[in-house]
XYZ file of C-alpha atoms in Angstrom:
392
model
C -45.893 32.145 19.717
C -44.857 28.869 21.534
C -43.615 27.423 18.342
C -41.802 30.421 18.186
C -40.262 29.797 21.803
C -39.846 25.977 20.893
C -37.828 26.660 17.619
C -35.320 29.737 19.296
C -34.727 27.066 22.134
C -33.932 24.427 19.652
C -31.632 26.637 17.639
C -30.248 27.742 21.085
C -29.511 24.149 22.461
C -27.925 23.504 18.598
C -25.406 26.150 19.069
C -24.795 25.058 22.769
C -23.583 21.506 22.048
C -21.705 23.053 18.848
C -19.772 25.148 21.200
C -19.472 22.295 23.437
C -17.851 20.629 20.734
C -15.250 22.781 19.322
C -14.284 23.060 22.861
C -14.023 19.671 23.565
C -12.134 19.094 19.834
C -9.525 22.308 20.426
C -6.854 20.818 22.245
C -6.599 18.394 19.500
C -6.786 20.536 16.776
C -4.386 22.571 18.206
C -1.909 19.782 18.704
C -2.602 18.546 14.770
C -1.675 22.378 13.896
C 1.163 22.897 15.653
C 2.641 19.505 15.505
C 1.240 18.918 12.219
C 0.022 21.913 9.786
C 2.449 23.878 10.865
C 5.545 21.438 10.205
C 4.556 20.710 6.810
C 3.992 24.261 5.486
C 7.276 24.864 6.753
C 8.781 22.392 4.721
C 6.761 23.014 1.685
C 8.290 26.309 1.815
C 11.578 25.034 2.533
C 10.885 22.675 -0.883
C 10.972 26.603 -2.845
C 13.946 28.284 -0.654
C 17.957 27.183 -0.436
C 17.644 27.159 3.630
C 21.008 25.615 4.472
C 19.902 24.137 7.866
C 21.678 26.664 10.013
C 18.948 29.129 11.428
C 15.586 29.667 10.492
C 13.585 28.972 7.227
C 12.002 32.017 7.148
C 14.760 34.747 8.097
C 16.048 36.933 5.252
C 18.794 35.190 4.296
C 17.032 32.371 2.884
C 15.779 32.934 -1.000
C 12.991 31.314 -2.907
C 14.232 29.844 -6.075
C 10.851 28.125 -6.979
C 11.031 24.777 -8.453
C 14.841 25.151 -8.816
C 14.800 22.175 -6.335
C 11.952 19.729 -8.162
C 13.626 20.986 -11.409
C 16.997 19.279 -10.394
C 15.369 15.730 -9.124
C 13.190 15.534 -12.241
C 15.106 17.399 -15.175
C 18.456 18.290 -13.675
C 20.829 15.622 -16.061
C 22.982 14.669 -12.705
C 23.771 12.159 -9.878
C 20.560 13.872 -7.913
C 18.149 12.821 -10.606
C 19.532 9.499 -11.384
C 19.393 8.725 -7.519
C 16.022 10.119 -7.500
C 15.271 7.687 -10.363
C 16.607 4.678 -8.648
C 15.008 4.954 -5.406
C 11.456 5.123 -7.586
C 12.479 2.513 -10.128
C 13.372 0.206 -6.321
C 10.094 1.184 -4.490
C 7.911 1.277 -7.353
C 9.018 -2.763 -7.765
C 8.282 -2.778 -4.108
C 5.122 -1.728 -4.275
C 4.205 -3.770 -7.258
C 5.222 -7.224 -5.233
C 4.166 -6.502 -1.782
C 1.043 -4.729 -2.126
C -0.789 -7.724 -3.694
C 1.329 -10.569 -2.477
C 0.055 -9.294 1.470
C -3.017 -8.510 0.691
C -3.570 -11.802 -0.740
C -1.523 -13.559 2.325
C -3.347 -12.065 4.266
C -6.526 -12.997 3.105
C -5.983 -15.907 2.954
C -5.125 -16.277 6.747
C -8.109 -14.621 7.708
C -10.069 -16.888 6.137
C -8.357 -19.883 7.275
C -8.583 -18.680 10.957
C -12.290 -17.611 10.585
C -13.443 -21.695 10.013
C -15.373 -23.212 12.746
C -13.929 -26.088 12.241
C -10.003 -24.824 12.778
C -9.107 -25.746 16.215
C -6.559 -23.397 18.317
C -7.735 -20.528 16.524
C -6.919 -18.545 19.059
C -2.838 -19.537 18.764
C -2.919 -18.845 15.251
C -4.004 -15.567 15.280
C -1.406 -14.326 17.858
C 1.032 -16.489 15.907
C 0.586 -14.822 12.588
C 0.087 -11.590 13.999
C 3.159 -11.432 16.101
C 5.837 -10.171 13.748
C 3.518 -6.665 13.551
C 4.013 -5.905 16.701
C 7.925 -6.776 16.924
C 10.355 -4.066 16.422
C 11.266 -3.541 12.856
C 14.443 -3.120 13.455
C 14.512 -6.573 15.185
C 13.146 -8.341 12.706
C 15.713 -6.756 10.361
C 18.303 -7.475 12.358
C 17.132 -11.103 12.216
C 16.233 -10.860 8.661
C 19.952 -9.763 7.896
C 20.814 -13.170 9.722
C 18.702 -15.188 8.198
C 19.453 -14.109 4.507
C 23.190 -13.881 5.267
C 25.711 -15.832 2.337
C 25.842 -18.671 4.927
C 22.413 -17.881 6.944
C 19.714 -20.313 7.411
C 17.542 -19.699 4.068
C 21.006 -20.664 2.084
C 21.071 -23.619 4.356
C 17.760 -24.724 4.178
C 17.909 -23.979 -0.168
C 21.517 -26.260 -0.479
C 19.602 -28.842 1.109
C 17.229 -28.534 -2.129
C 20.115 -28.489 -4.377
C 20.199 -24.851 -5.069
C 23.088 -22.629 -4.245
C 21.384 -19.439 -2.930
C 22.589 -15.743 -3.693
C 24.504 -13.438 -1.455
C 21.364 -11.702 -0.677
C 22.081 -8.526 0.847
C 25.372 -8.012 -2.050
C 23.882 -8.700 -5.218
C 22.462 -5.690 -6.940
C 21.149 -7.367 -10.301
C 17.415 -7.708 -11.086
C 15.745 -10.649 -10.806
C 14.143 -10.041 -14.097
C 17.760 -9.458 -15.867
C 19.004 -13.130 -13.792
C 15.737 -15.178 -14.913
C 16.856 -14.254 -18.476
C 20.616 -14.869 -18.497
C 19.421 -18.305 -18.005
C 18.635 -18.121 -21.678
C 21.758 -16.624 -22.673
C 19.984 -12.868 -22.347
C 22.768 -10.248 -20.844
C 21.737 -7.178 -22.275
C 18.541 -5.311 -23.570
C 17.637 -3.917 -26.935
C 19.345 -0.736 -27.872
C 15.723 0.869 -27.921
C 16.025 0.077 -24.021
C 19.347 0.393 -22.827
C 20.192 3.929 -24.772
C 16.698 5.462 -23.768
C 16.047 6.750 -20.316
C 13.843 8.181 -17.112
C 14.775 10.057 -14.562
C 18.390 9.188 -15.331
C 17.696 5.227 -15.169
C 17.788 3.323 -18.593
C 14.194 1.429 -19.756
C 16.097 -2.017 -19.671
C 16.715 -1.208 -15.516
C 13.479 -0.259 -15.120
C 12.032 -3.445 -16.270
C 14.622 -5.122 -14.985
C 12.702 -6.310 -11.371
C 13.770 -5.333 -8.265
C 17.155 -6.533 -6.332
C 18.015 -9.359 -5.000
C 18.271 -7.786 -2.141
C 15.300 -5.590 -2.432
C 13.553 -8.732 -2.935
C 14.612 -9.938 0.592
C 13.415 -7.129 1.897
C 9.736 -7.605 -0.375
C 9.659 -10.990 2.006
C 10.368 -9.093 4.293
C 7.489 -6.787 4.331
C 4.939 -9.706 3.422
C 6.069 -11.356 6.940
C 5.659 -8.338 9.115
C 2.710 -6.712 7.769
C 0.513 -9.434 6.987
C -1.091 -10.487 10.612
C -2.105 -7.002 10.949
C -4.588 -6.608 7.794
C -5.092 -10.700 8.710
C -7.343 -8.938 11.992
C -9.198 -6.339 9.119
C -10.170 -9.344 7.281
C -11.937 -11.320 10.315
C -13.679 -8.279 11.039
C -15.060 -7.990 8.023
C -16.041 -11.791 7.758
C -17.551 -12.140 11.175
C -19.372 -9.134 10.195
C -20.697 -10.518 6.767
C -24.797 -11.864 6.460
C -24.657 -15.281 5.551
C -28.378 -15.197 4.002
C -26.693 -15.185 0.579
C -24.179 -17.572 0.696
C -26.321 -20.138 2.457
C -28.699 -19.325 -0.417
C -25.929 -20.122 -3.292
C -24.646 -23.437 -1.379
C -28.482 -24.802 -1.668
C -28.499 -24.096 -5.183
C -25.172 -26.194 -5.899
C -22.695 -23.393 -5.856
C -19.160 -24.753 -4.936
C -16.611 -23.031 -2.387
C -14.392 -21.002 -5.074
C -17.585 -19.561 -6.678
C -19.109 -18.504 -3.465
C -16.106 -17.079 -1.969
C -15.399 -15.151 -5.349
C -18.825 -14.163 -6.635
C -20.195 -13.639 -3.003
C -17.627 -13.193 0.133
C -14.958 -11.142 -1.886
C -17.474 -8.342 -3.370
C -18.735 -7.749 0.708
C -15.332 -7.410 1.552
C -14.675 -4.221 -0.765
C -14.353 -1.639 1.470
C -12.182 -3.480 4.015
C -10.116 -4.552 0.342
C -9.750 -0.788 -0.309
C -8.737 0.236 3.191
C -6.083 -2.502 3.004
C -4.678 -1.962 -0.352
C -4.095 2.285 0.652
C -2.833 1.356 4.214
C -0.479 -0.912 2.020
C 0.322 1.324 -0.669
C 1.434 4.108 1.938
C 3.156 1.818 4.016
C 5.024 0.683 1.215
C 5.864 4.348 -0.538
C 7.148 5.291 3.035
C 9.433 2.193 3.560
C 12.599 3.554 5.628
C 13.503 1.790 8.710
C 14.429 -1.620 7.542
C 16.614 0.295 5.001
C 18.555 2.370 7.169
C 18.836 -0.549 9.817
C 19.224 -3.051 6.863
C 21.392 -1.975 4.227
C 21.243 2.130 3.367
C 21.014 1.886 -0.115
C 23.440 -0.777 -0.945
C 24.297 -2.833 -2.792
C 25.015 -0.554 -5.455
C 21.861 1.864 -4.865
C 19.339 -1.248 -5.197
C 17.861 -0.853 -2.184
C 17.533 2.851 -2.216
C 14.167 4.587 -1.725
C 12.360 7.762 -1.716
C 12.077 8.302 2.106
C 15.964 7.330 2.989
C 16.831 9.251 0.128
C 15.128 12.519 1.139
C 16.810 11.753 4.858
C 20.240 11.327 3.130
C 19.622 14.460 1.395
C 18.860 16.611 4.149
C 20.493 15.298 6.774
C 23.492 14.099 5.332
C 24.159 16.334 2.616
C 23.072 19.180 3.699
C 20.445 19.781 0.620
C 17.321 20.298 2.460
C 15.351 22.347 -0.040
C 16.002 18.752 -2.589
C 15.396 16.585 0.463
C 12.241 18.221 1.276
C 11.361 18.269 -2.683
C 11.928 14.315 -2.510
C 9.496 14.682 0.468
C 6.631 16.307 -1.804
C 6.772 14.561 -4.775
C 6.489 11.387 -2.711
C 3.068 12.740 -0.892
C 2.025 13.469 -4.502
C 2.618 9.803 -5.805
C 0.547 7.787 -2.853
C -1.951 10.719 -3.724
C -2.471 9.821 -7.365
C -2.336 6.034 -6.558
C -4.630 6.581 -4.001
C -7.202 8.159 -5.738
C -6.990 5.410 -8.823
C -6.964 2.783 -6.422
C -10.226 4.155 -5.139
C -11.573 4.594 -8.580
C -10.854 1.172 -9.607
C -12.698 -0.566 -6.807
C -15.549 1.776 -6.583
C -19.015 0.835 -6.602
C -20.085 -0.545 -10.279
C -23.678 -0.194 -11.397
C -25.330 -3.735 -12.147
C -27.255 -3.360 -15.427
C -31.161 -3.670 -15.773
C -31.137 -6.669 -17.781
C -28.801 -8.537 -15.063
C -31.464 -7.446 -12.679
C -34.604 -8.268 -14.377
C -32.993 -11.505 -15.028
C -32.826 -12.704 -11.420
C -35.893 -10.984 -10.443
C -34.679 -7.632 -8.649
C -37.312 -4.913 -9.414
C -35.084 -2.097 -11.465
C -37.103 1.350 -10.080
C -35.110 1.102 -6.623
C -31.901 2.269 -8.341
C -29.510 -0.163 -10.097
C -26.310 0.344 -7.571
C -25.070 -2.537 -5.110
C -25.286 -1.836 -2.027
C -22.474 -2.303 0.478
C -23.953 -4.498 2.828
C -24.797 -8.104 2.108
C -28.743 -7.745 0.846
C -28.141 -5.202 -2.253
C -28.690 -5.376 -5.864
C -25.509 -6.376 -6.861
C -25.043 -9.456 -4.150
C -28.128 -10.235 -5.044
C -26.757 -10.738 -9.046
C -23.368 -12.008 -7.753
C -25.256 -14.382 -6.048
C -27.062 -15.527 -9.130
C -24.098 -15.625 -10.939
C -22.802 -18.225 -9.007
C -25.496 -20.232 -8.892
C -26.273 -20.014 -12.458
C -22.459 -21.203 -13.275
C -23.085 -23.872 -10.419
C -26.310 -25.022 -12.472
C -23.677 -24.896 -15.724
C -21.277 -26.845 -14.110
C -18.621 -24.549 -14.707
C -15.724 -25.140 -12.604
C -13.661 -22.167 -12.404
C -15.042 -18.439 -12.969
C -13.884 -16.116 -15.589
């Protein structure tokens, strides 16, 4: 009977602090879904319908003409899919050059500011993380300055002997200007007569703009200091058991930092490389402050495209197809991004082989004492014993 009593008030207490929490949670969740949910279904439907603007979405006025709107970005032969085209051809070169080159930047700042031994640590931190908390349009403002014909970067190159380009005004790819130096002006016929999304192969490959490329350093500068702060988390937060343990048996900096720091720091690397990867997809500030589009459509993208679409033109069943399709690309690189860094199982015979009974399971762990540091660890100290210098 009492363990009766004892289990009813248990389940009775349970359902008490469960109602305590939805009400605590509701105001929120009623925000998100009014504010949020709600918005986005609306477009989604607007994505299917030819709503003009004028009124709303849902009176009777407005038709659904299914993927009538997708259909003309993706298949529809004219200017709206070779605009569409360009503004992925420019962000996907975006994305390929500053979603590495930051993460890597800032990486490396966060471990330069992290050693003991650095004095003023304090300054560089707020120094590098400074530009992330300035007003983009500020810095692109000053970045428009800066990489003016006769700004200070053109200055500071004629004083190396090089004549720098009219940043912001020259639409050719970098790509297509390394190889003119070789006499190269124009692609294969296999490239230049073929095409996607209304863009020829031999523009895809051809790089991004110069002036999408100021805007790439652009990007690197501002966003850098912030995932600099992820990274020190992460490294203050890292056990230094195994590293200590590597450096005794003659490993050298490069093989502990690759074989033993790096492999800790995966899931502060993955939460980097998607806040990156979003960021990047959704770039749209410094091009409407910067240039809209221009030169030429070079600096077009996705997000001011949809806004130019909608708001400008008046074609807000494309613009909120642009909208979609977007959410649908950071989705699919999202989810291969997480599948490429995902946990990897260490073998048996790796673990036998530095001593790591096999019946616990054969995954690494996430902290710093699992399987697989305990392997990467040996790794590196095996090479170290070797003598090999560098690590394959």
């Amino acid at each position: 009977m009492s363990k009766t009593t004892s289990r009813s008030r248990r389940s009775g207490i349970r359902r008490g602090e469960a109602a305590s929490g939805w009400l605590f949670t509701a105001p929120v969740i009623i925000l998100l879904g009014v504010f949020l949910l709600i918005p986005v279904l609306m477009a989604l439907w607007v994505s299917f319908s030819d709503w003009g603007g004028r009124g709303s979405p849902f009176s009777s006025d407005v038709d659904f003409v299914g993927l009538k709107n997708y259909q003309t970005l993706l298949a529809g032969g004219g200017l709206a899919e070779q605009d569409f085209g360009l503004s992925l051809k420019n962000n996907a070169w975006y994305v390929v050059l500053v979603v590495p080159i930051q993460t890597a930047v800032a990486l490396g700042l966060a471990v330069m500011v992290n050693r003991a031994i650095l004095r003023g640590r304090g300054f560089f931190r707020t120094a590098f993380y400074f530009p992330s908390v300035t007003s983009s349009v500020a810095i692109t403002v000053l970045w428009l300055f800066l990489f003016g014909a006769t700004g200070a970067v053109n200055e500071v190159l004629s004083w190396l002997g090089i004549n720098g380009p009219n940043w912001f005004n020259d639409p050719d790819g970098i790509f297509h200007n390394f190889l003119e130096i070789f006499g190269v002006t124009s692609g294969p016929a296999a490239l230049t007569q073929n095409t996607f999304l209304g863009v020829s192969w031999w523009d895809w490959l051809g790089g991004p703009s110069v002036a999408m490329s100021a805007f790439v350093l652009l990007a690197v500068f501002t966003t850098g200091g912030t995932f600099m702060l992820l990274f020190i988390a992460a490294l203050q937060n890292l056990g230094g058991d195994i590293t200590e343990a590597a450096m005794m048996d003659g490993a050298n900096g490069w093989q502990r930092f690759w074989r033993i720091t790096l492999p800790q720091l995966r899931p502060t690397l993955f939460t980097v490389l998607t806040l990156g990867l979003i960021g990047c997809w959704q770039v749209f500030d410094q091009i409407y402050t910067g240039t809209k589009g221009a030169p030429s459509k070079t600096t077009l993208t996705p997000a001011y495209l949809s806004y130019t679409t909608a708001f400008t033109n008046q074609e807000w069943g494309q613009g909120a197809a642009i909208a979609f399709i977007l959410f649908v690309i950071i989705v699919v690189f999202t989810l291969f991004q997480r599948w490429a860094l995902r946990e990897r199982p260490v073998s048996k015979r790796r673990m036998r082989r530095y001593g790591i009974p096999t019946d616990g399971g054969s995954r690494g762990g996430r902290g710093g004492d699992g399987p697989g540091m305990k392997v990467a660890a040996g790794v590196a100290t095996e090479q170290a014993l070797n003598g090999r210098g560098t690590i394959g």
